[in-house]
PDB file of C-alpha atoms in Angstrom:
ATOM      1  CA  MET A   1      21.735   6.222 -13.355  1.00  0.00           C
ATOM      2  CA  LYS A   2      21.908   5.913  -9.625  1.00  0.00           C
ATOM      3  CA  ARG A   3      20.361   9.413  -9.234  1.00  0.00           C
ATOM      4  CA  PHE A   4      17.555   8.430 -11.606  1.00  0.00           C
ATOM      5  CA  TYR A   5      16.582   5.593  -9.406  1.00  0.00           C
ATOM      6  CA  LEU A   6      17.053   7.701  -6.221  1.00  0.00           C
ATOM      7  CA  PHE A   7      14.748  10.516  -7.744  1.00  0.00           C
ATOM      8  CA  GLY A   8      12.166   7.793  -8.774  1.00  0.00           C
ATOM      9  CA  PHE A   9      11.895   6.185  -5.276  1.00  0.00           C
ATOM     10  CA  LEU A  10      11.660   9.691  -3.541  1.00  0.00           C
ATOM     11  CA  LEU A  11       9.088  10.437  -6.153  1.00  0.00           C
ATOM     12  CA  LEU A  12       7.110   7.230  -5.283  1.00  0.00           C
ATOM     13  CA  MET A  13       7.356   8.017  -1.638  1.00  0.00           C
ATOM     14  CA  GLY A  14       6.278  11.545  -1.973  1.00  0.00           C
ATOM     15  CA  PHE A  15       2.985  10.407  -4.020  1.00  0.00           C
ATOM     16  CA  ASP A  16       2.166   7.768  -1.569  1.00  0.00           C
ATOM     17  CA  THR A  17       2.734  10.309   1.375  1.00  0.00           C
ATOM     18  CA  LEU A  18       0.456  12.940  -0.401  1.00  0.00           C
ATOM     19  CA  ALA A  19      -2.201   9.897  -1.055  1.00  0.00           C
ATOM     20  CA  GLN A  20      -2.113   9.103   2.675  1.00  0.00           C
ATOM     21  CA  ILE A  21      -2.145  12.843   4.380  1.00  0.00           C
ATOM     22  CA  SER A  22      -5.015  13.541   1.676  1.00  0.00           C
ATOM     23  CA  PHE A  23      -7.016  10.483   2.852  1.00  0.00           C
ATOM     24  CA  LYS A  24      -6.802  11.706   6.453  1.00  0.00           C
ATOM     25  CA  TYR A  25      -7.864  15.200   5.556  1.00  0.00           C
ATOM     26  CA  ALA A  26     -10.765  13.896   3.188  1.00  0.00           C
ATOM     27  CA  GLY A  27     -11.987  11.362   6.090  1.00  0.00           C
ATOM     28  CA  THR A  28     -11.841  14.059   8.741  1.00  0.00           C
ATOM     29  CA  GLN A  29     -13.913  16.492   7.105  1.00  0.00           C
ATOM     30  CA  ALA A  30     -16.615  13.869   6.157  1.00  0.00           C
ATOM     31  CA  LEU A  31     -17.191  12.598   9.434  1.00  0.00           C
ATOM     32  CA  PRO A  32     -19.270  10.959  11.092  1.00  0.00           C
ATOM     33  CA  VAL A  33     -18.734   7.788   9.165  1.00  0.00           C
ATOM     34  CA  GLU A  34     -21.844   6.130   7.724  1.00  0.00           C
ATOM     35  CA  ALA A  35     -22.731   3.803   4.987  1.00  0.00           C
ATOM     36  CA  SER A  36     -24.770   6.440   3.273  1.00  0.00           C
ATOM     37  CA  LEU A  37     -24.977   8.681   0.097  1.00  0.00           C
ATOM     38  CA  ALA A  38     -24.803  11.805   2.625  1.00  0.00           C
ATOM     39  CA  TRP A  39     -21.309  10.530   3.704  1.00  0.00           C
ATOM     40  CA  LEU A  40     -20.104   9.924  -0.031  1.00  0.00           C
ATOM     41  CA  LEU A  41     -21.312  13.254  -0.872  1.00  0.00           C
ATOM     42  CA  ARG A  42     -19.317  14.899   1.894  1.00  0.00           C
ATOM     43  CA  VAL A  43     -16.144  12.734   0.919  1.00  0.00           C
ATOM     44  CA  PHE A  44     -16.421  13.938  -2.839  1.00  0.00           C
ATOM     45  CA  GLY A  45     -17.506  17.279  -1.914  1.00  0.00           C
ATOM     46  CA  GLN A  46     -14.214  18.838  -0.627  1.00  0.00           C
ATOM     47  CA  PRO A  47     -10.841  19.106  -2.436  1.00  0.00           C
ATOM     48  CA  TRP A  48      -8.758  16.541  -0.296  1.00  0.00           C
ATOM     49  CA  VAL A  49     -10.205  13.453  -1.761  1.00  0.00           C
ATOM     50  CA  TYR A  50      -8.919  14.520  -5.500  1.00  0.00           C
ATOM     51  CA  GLY A  51      -5.243  14.697  -3.656  1.00  0.00           C
ATOM     52  CA  ALA A  52      -5.715  11.255  -2.885  1.00  0.00           C
ATOM     53  CA  VAL A  53      -6.340  10.356  -6.449  1.00  0.00           C
ATOM     54  CA  ILE A  54      -3.510  12.495  -7.594  1.00  0.00           C
ATOM     55  CA  GLY A  55      -1.169  10.640  -5.102  1.00  0.00           C
ATOM     56  CA  TYR A  56      -2.643   7.195  -6.222  1.00  0.00           C
ATOM     57  CA  VAL A  57      -2.274   7.957 -10.147  1.00  0.00           C
ATOM     58  CA  GLY A  58       1.136   9.484  -9.495  1.00  0.00           C
ATOM     59  CA  ALA A  59       2.417   6.533  -7.421  1.00  0.00           C
ATOM     60  CA  PHE A  60       0.851   3.970 -10.107  1.00  0.00           C
ATOM     61  CA  PHE A  61       2.808   5.441 -13.044  1.00  0.00           C
ATOM     62  CA  THR A  62       5.977   6.160 -10.942  1.00  0.00           C
ATOM     63  CA  TRP A  63       5.934   2.672  -9.819  1.00  0.00           C
ATOM     64  CA  MET A  64       5.359   1.451 -13.407  1.00  0.00           C
ATOM     65  CA  ALA A  65       8.388   3.331 -14.702  1.00  0.00           C
ATOM     66  CA  LEU A  66      10.365   2.072 -11.832  1.00  0.00           C
ATOM     67  CA  LEU A  67       9.864  -1.591 -12.406  1.00  0.00           C
ATOM     68  CA  LYS A  68      10.968  -1.238 -15.951  1.00  0.00           C
ATOM     69  CA  HIS A  69      14.373   0.146 -14.981  1.00  0.00           C
ATOM     70  CA  ALA A  70      15.069  -0.085 -11.347  1.00  0.00           C
ATOM     71  CA  PRO A  71      16.024  -3.293  -9.229  1.00  0.00           C
ATOM     72  CA  ILE A  72      12.789  -4.483  -7.621  1.00  0.00           C
ATOM     73  CA  GLY A  73      14.008  -5.061  -4.026  1.00  0.00           C
ATOM     74  CA  PRO A  74      14.712  -1.129  -3.596  1.00  0.00           C
ATOM     75  CA  ALA A  75      11.802  -0.446  -5.410  1.00  0.00           C
ATOM     76  CA  PHE A  76       9.475  -2.594  -3.169  1.00  0.00           C
ATOM     77  CA  ALA A  77      11.033  -1.017   0.017  1.00  0.00           C
ATOM     78  CA  ALA A  78      10.645   2.445  -1.354  1.00  0.00           C
ATOM     79  CA  SER A  79       6.977   1.583  -2.308  1.00  0.00           C
ATOM     80  CA  HIS A  80       6.326   0.831   1.439  1.00  0.00           C
ATOM     81  CA  LEU A  81       8.544   3.148   3.477  1.00  0.00           C
ATOM     82  CA  GLU A  82       6.021   5.887   3.274  1.00  0.00           C
ATOM     83  CA  VAL A  83       4.935   4.783   6.673  1.00  0.00           C
ATOM     84  CA  VAL A  84       8.069   6.687   7.759  1.00  0.00           C
ATOM     85  CA  SER A  85       7.523   9.965   6.058  1.00  0.00           C
ATOM     86  CA  VAL A  86       3.851   9.725   6.927  1.00  0.00           C
ATOM     87  CA  MET A  87       4.263   9.190  10.634  1.00  0.00           C
ATOM     88  CA  LEU A  88       6.577  12.071  10.632  1.00  0.00           C
ATOM     89  CA  LEU A  89       4.222  14.386   8.908  1.00  0.00           C
ATOM     90  CA  SER A  90       1.297  13.262  10.957  1.00  0.00           C
ATOM     91  CA  VAL A  91       3.033  14.536  14.094  1.00  0.00           C
ATOM     92  CA  TRP A  92       3.431  18.002  12.495  1.00  0.00           C
ATOM     93  CA  LEU A  93       0.045  18.164  10.371  1.00  0.00           C
ATOM     94  CA  PHE A  94      -2.464  16.471  12.706  1.00  0.00           C
ATOM     95  CA  ASP A  95      -0.498  16.924  16.126  1.00  0.00           C
ATOM     96  CA  GLU A  96      -0.251  13.234  16.781  1.00  0.00           C
ATOM     97  CA  HIS A  97       2.155  11.630  19.433  1.00  0.00           C
ATOM     98  CA  LEU A  98       4.389   8.819  18.632  1.00  0.00           C
ATOM     99  CA  ASN A  99       4.037   6.653  21.732  1.00  0.00           C
ATOM    100  CA  LEU A 100       6.141   3.925  22.427  1.00  0.00           C
ATOM    101  CA  ALA A 101       4.060   1.302  20.814  1.00  0.00           C
ATOM    102  CA  ARG A 102       3.948   2.970  17.773  1.00  0.00           C
ATOM    103  CA  VAL A 103       7.849   3.659  17.607  1.00  0.00           C
ATOM    104  CA  LEU A 104       8.593  -0.050  18.221  1.00  0.00           C
ATOM    105  CA  GLY A 105       5.974  -1.233  15.767  1.00  0.00           C
ATOM    106  CA  ALA A 106       7.314   0.906  13.176  1.00  0.00           C
ATOM    107  CA  ILE A 107      10.882  -0.271  13.810  1.00  0.00           C
ATOM    108  CA  ALA A 108       9.726  -3.877  13.381  1.00  0.00           C
ATOM    109  CA  ILE A 109       7.528  -3.177  10.397  1.00  0.00           C
ATOM    110  CA  ILE A 110      10.448  -0.946   8.629  1.00  0.00           C
ATOM    111  CA  ALA A 111      12.793  -3.889   9.426  1.00  0.00           C
ATOM    112  CA  GLY A 112      10.488  -6.395   7.855  1.00  0.00           C
ATOM    113  CA  ILE A 113      10.087  -4.258   4.777  1.00  0.00           C
ATOM    114  CA  VAL A 114      13.783  -3.959   4.462  1.00  0.00           C
ATOM    115  CA  CYS A 115      14.054  -7.951   4.711  1.00  0.00           C
ATOM    116  CA  LEU A 116      11.339  -8.546   2.000  1.00  0.00           C
ATOM    117  CA  GLY A 117      13.188  -6.125  -0.128  1.00  0.00           C
ATOM    118  CA  PHE A 118      16.345  -8.177   0.046  1.00  0.00           C
ATOM    119  CA  ALA A 119      14.373 -11.082  -0.504  1.00  0.00           C
ATOM    120  CA  GLU A 120      12.977  -9.531  -3.910  1.00  0.00           C
ATOM    121  CA  SER A 121      16.539  -8.516  -4.813  1.00  0.00           C
ATOM    122  CA  ARG A 122      17.748 -11.899  -4.338  1.00  0.00           C
ATOM    123  CA  GLU A 123      15.206 -13.686  -6.150  1.00  0.00           C
ATOM    124  CA  HIS A 124      15.732 -11.410  -9.331  1.00  0.00           C
ATOM    125  CA  VAL A 125      19.528 -11.251  -9.145  1.00  0.00           C
ATOM    126  CA  SER A 126      20.217 -12.119 -12.294  1.00  0.00           C
ATOM    127  CA  ASP A 127      18.391  -9.059 -14.034  1.00  0.00           C
ATOM    128  CA  THR A 128      18.905  -6.531 -11.143  1.00  0.00           C
ATOM    129  CA  GLU A 129      22.750  -7.007 -10.670  1.00  0.00           C
ATOM    130  CA  PRO A 130      24.130  -3.478 -10.842  1.00  0.00           C
ATOM    131  CA  ALA A 131      25.971  -2.362 -13.813  1.00  0.00           C
ATOM    132  CA  PRO A 132      29.941  -2.257 -13.307  1.00  0.00           C
ATOM    133  CA  ALA A 133      31.228   0.631 -11.633  1.00  0.00           C
ATOM    134  CA  GLU A 134      30.096   3.805 -13.745  1.00  0.00           C
ATOM    135  CA  ALA A 135      33.310   5.866 -12.758  1.00  0.00           C
TER     136      ALA A 135
ATOM    137  CA  MET B   1     -11.740 -12.711  18.402  1.00  0.00           C
ATOM    138  CA  PRO B   2     -10.926 -10.703  21.532  1.00  0.00           C
ATOM    139  CA  PRO B   3     -11.066  -6.715  21.285  1.00  0.00           C
ATOM    140  CA  THR B   4      -7.574  -5.424  20.666  1.00  0.00           C
ATOM    141  CA  GLY B   5      -6.290  -2.482  22.598  1.00  0.00           C
ATOM    142  CA  SER B   6      -7.821   0.719  21.589  1.00  0.00           C
ATOM    143  CA  LEU B   7      -9.620  -0.255  18.491  1.00  0.00           C
ATOM    144  CA  SER B   8     -13.418  -0.212  18.379  1.00  0.00           C
ATOM    145  CA  ALA B   9     -15.539  -2.845  16.488  1.00  0.00           C
ATOM    146  CA  LEU B  10     -16.166  -0.407  13.733  1.00  0.00           C
ATOM    147  CA  VAL B  11     -12.179   0.419  13.348  1.00  0.00           C
ATOM    148  CA  ALA B  12     -11.434  -3.338  13.508  1.00  0.00           C
ATOM    149  CA  SER B  13     -14.098  -4.315  10.825  1.00  0.00           C
ATOM    150  CA  LEU B  14     -12.790  -1.522   8.597  1.00  0.00           C
ATOM    151  CA  TRP B  15      -9.259  -2.633   8.956  1.00  0.00           C
ATOM    152  CA  LEU B  16     -10.317  -6.431   7.878  1.00  0.00           C
ATOM    153  CA  LEU B  17     -12.355  -5.121   4.970  1.00  0.00           C
ATOM    154  CA  ASN B  18      -9.348  -3.216   3.717  1.00  0.00           C
ATOM    155  CA  ILE B  19      -7.147  -6.442   3.886  1.00  0.00           C
ATOM    156  CA  VAL B  20      -9.773  -8.643   2.182  1.00  0.00           C
ATOM    157  CA  LEU B  21     -10.345  -5.851  -0.544  1.00  0.00           C
ATOM    158  CA  ASP B  22      -6.897  -5.012  -0.997  1.00  0.00           C
ATOM    159  CA  THR B  23      -5.595  -8.848  -1.377  1.00  0.00           C
ATOM    160  CA  GLY B  24      -8.601  -9.248  -3.475  1.00  0.00           C
ATOM    161  CA  GLY B  25      -7.818  -6.708  -5.830  1.00  0.00           C
ATOM    162  CA  GLN B  26      -4.200  -7.713  -6.238  1.00  0.00           C
ATOM    163  CA  LEU B  27      -5.003 -11.250  -6.908  1.00  0.00           C
ATOM    164  CA  ALA B  28      -7.578 -10.176  -9.386  1.00  0.00           C
ATOM    165  CA  PHE B  29      -5.181  -7.955 -11.395  1.00  0.00           C
ATOM    166  CA  LYS B  30      -2.664 -10.955 -11.238  1.00  0.00           C
ATOM    167  CA  ALA B  31      -5.040 -13.332 -12.521  1.00  0.00           C
ATOM    168  CA  ALA B  32      -6.121 -10.733 -15.326  1.00  0.00           C
ATOM    169  CA  ALA B  33      -2.602 -10.094 -16.357  1.00  0.00           C
ATOM    170  CA  GLY B  34      -1.277 -13.558 -15.837  1.00  0.00           C
ATOM    171  CA  ASP B  35      -3.452 -15.179 -18.499  1.00  0.00           C
ATOM    172  CA  PRO B  36      -1.437 -16.670 -20.996  1.00  0.00           C
ATOM    173  CA  ALA B  37      -4.171 -16.498 -23.627  1.00  0.00           C
ATOM    174  CA  ALA B  38      -4.475 -12.761 -23.470  1.00  0.00           C
ATOM    175  CA  GLY B  39      -1.833 -11.955 -26.132  1.00  0.00           C
ATOM    176  CA  ASP B  40       0.026  -8.458 -26.685  1.00  0.00           C
ATOM    177  CA  GLY B  41      -0.782  -4.763 -26.960  1.00  0.00           C
ATOM    178  CA  LEU B  42      -4.106  -3.728 -27.647  1.00  0.00           C
ATOM    179  CA  ALA B  43      -5.443  -7.176 -28.141  1.00  0.00           C
ATOM    180  CA  ARG B  44      -4.352  -7.986 -24.679  1.00  0.00           C
ATOM    181  CA  TRP B  45      -6.102  -5.170 -22.962  1.00  0.00           C
ATOM    182  CA  LYS B  46      -9.392  -6.249 -25.120  1.00  0.00           C
ATOM    183  CA  HIS B  47      -8.992  -9.703 -23.991  1.00  0.00           C
ATOM    184  CA  MET B  48      -8.717  -8.424 -20.309  1.00  0.00           C
ATOM    185  CA  ALA B  49     -11.612  -6.106 -20.575  1.00  0.00           C
ATOM    186  CA  ALA B  50     -13.797  -8.933 -21.827  1.00  0.00           C
ATOM    187  CA  ARG B  51     -13.237 -10.917 -18.673  1.00  0.00           C
ATOM    188  CA  PRO B  52     -14.290 -10.444 -15.261  1.00  0.00           C
ATOM    189  CA  TRP B  53     -10.926 -10.149 -13.452  1.00  0.00           C
ATOM    190  CA  LEU B  54      -9.823  -6.916 -14.385  1.00  0.00           C
ATOM    191  CA  TRP B  55     -13.174  -5.365 -13.181  1.00  0.00           C
ATOM    192  CA  LEU B  56     -13.160  -7.390 -10.291  1.00  0.00           C
ATOM    193  CA  GLY B  57      -9.829  -5.691  -9.361  1.00  0.00           C
ATOM    194  CA  VAL B  58     -10.979  -2.284 -10.269  1.00  0.00           C
ATOM    195  CA  GLY B  59     -14.249  -2.781  -8.155  1.00  0.00           C
ATOM    196  CA  CYS B  60     -12.286  -3.925  -5.180  1.00  0.00           C
ATOM    197  CA  TYR B  61      -9.944  -0.961  -5.437  1.00  0.00           C
ATOM    198  CA  VAL B  62     -12.573   1.572  -5.773  1.00  0.00           C
ATOM    199  CA  VAL B  63     -14.473   0.223  -2.621  1.00  0.00           C
ATOM    200  CA  GLU B  64     -11.204  -0.031  -0.666  1.00  0.00           C
ATOM    201  CA  PHE B  65     -10.407   3.801  -1.723  1.00  0.00           C
ATOM    202  CA  LEU B  66     -13.812   4.352   0.471  1.00  0.00           C
ATOM    203  CA  VAL B  67     -12.951   1.836   3.175  1.00  0.00           C
ATOM    204  CA  TRP B  68      -9.547   3.417   3.726  1.00  0.00           C
ATOM    205  CA  ILE B  69     -10.840   6.763   4.087  1.00  0.00           C
ATOM    206  CA  ALA B  70     -13.617   5.922   6.564  1.00  0.00           C
ATOM    207  CA  PHE B  71     -10.893   3.679   8.324  1.00  0.00           C
ATOM    208  CA  LEU B  72      -8.268   6.838   8.769  1.00  0.00           C
ATOM    209  CA  SER B  73     -11.020   9.340   9.826  1.00  0.00           C
ATOM    210  CA  LEU B  74     -11.347   7.213  13.066  1.00  0.00           C
ATOM    211  CA  ILE B  75      -7.868   6.628  14.054  1.00  0.00           C
ATOM    212  CA  PRO B  76      -4.654   8.565  13.980  1.00  0.00           C
ATOM    213  CA  LEU B  77      -3.037   8.620  10.599  1.00  0.00           C
ATOM    214  CA  SER B  78       0.376   7.582  12.121  1.00  0.00           C
ATOM    215  CA  GLU B  79      -1.406   4.325  13.730  1.00  0.00           C
ATOM    216  CA  GLY B  80      -3.356   3.656  10.621  1.00  0.00           C
ATOM    217  CA  VAL B  81      -0.650   3.388   8.096  1.00  0.00           C
ATOM    218  CA  LEU B  82       1.112   1.025  10.461  1.00  0.00           C
ATOM    219  CA  LEU B  83      -1.609  -1.023  10.653  1.00  0.00           C
ATOM    220  CA  GLY B  84      -2.344  -1.100   6.992  1.00  0.00           C
ATOM    221  CA  SER B  85       1.224  -2.626   6.459  1.00  0.00           C
ATOM    222  CA  ILE B  86      -0.309  -5.891   7.239  1.00  0.00           C
ATOM    223  CA  ASN B  87      -1.761  -5.873   3.550  1.00  0.00           C
ATOM    224  CA  ILE B  88       1.769  -6.761   2.464  1.00  0.00           C
ATOM    225  CA  VAL B  89       1.920 -10.028   4.464  1.00  0.00           C
ATOM    226  CA  ALA B  90      -1.674 -10.826   3.455  1.00  0.00           C
ATOM    227  CA  ILE B  91      -0.971 -10.441  -0.261  1.00  0.00           C
ATOM    228  CA  MET B  92       2.395 -12.570  -0.002  1.00  0.00           C
ATOM    229  CA  ILE B  93       0.417 -15.406   2.150  1.00  0.00           C
ATOM    230  CA  ALA B  94      -2.426 -15.322  -0.705  1.00  0.00           C
ATOM    231  CA  GLY B  95       0.348 -15.499  -3.292  1.00  0.00           C
ATOM    232  CA  ARG B  96       1.676 -18.508  -1.746  1.00  0.00           C
ATOM    233  CA  LEU B  97      -1.487 -20.288  -1.335  1.00  0.00           C
ATOM    234  CA  LEU B  98      -2.899 -19.695  -4.666  1.00  0.00           C
ATOM    235  CA  PHE B  99       0.079 -19.186  -7.056  1.00  0.00           C
ATOM    236  CA  GLY B 100       2.650 -21.219  -5.307  1.00  0.00           C
ATOM    237  CA  GLU B 101       5.036 -18.575  -4.926  1.00  0.00           C
ATOM    238  CA  LYS B 102       8.217 -19.279  -2.584  1.00  0.00           C
ATOM    239  CA  LEU B 103       8.437 -18.366   0.727  1.00  0.00           C
ATOM    240  CA  THR B 104      12.072 -18.010   1.421  1.00  0.00           C
ATOM    241  CA  ARG B 105      13.710 -17.692   4.717  1.00  0.00           C
ATOM    242  CA  LEU B 106      14.142 -13.935   4.365  1.00  0.00           C
ATOM    243  CA  ARG B 107      10.651 -13.467   3.203  1.00  0.00           C
ATOM    244  CA  VAL B 108       9.240 -15.392   6.319  1.00  0.00           C
ATOM    245  CA  ALA B 109      11.467 -13.184   8.585  1.00  0.00           C
ATOM    246  CA  GLY B 110      10.140 -10.017   6.738  1.00  0.00           C
ATOM    247  CA  ILE B 111       6.481 -11.238   7.182  1.00  0.00           C
ATOM    248  CA  ALA B 112       7.157 -12.245  10.859  1.00  0.00           C
ATOM    249  CA  LEU B 113       8.526  -8.676  11.414  1.00  0.00           C
ATOM    250  CA  VAL B 114       5.838  -6.902   9.799  1.00  0.00           C
ATOM    251  CA  THR B 115       3.537  -8.908  11.622  1.00  0.00           C
ATOM    252  CA  LEU B 116       4.872  -8.342  14.910  1.00  0.00           C
ATOM    253  CA  GLY B 117       5.109  -4.695  14.315  1.00  0.00           C
ATOM    254  CA  VAL B 118       1.352  -4.499  13.541  1.00  0.00           C
ATOM    255  CA  VAL B 119       0.541  -6.319  16.376  1.00  0.00           C
ATOM    256  CA  ILE B 120       2.519  -4.130  18.845  1.00  0.00           C
ATOM    257  CA  VAL B 121       0.834  -1.171  17.479  1.00  0.00           C
ATOM    258  CA  GLY B 122      -2.625  -2.783  17.493  1.00  0.00           C
ATOM    259  CA  VAL B 123      -2.307  -3.778  21.215  1.00  0.00           C
ATOM    260  CA  GLY B 124      -0.464  -0.656  22.483  1.00  0.00           C
ATOM    261  CA  GLY B 125      -2.175   1.945  20.248  1.00  0.00           C
TER     262      GLY B 125
END
């Protein structure tokens, strides 16, 4: 069962990451930003925006499945920790640089998300208590 | 509000708009799903579809989708996803104000850390 959760969390992160990467590509290809039909046509006229849709829909259904079975705390954390994978991928895919502010900011944000994950776990402790050792 | 670091007025407006739409959408969905008169199964969906909350939530999310694309096209992705983490904080505070959800010490610590991280990224780029 643990392996099932882990797979679910990774799948959720994967879909979220796909969505963010696709958003970036879609936006970049639709530049310049303007409140106009032309911009909308540029956004929906290239394939990346549909990658974002797939990422969103996939993340939604994975999240719903996880909520039914997995403990809420780790699920909450997993649904937000895509910041890590997205940051690392943006260095590789978009030649971005992780300056000190971004690294420090990311560490604080991740620590905060972990705190919130534990807070959720504690509140739902009765129905998320892990099953006794499955030896 | 003083300009923060490298963020232009357009980027800051899109960021704020994203917070409002994301929080508004989540609250609308919460209002739709939490209606005790809704019943079960298909009847529940019919009940929700006949009321504005569900559609308000969908509308918020559709516009947010576009706002987020515009936002990310103007700043580095690594910075954008970090700044977007503030939505977690906004939703928790809204949940507390509107639905009386508890803010335990651990939650307050989490909110403070996420906010601190977003401020560091916003000021230092």
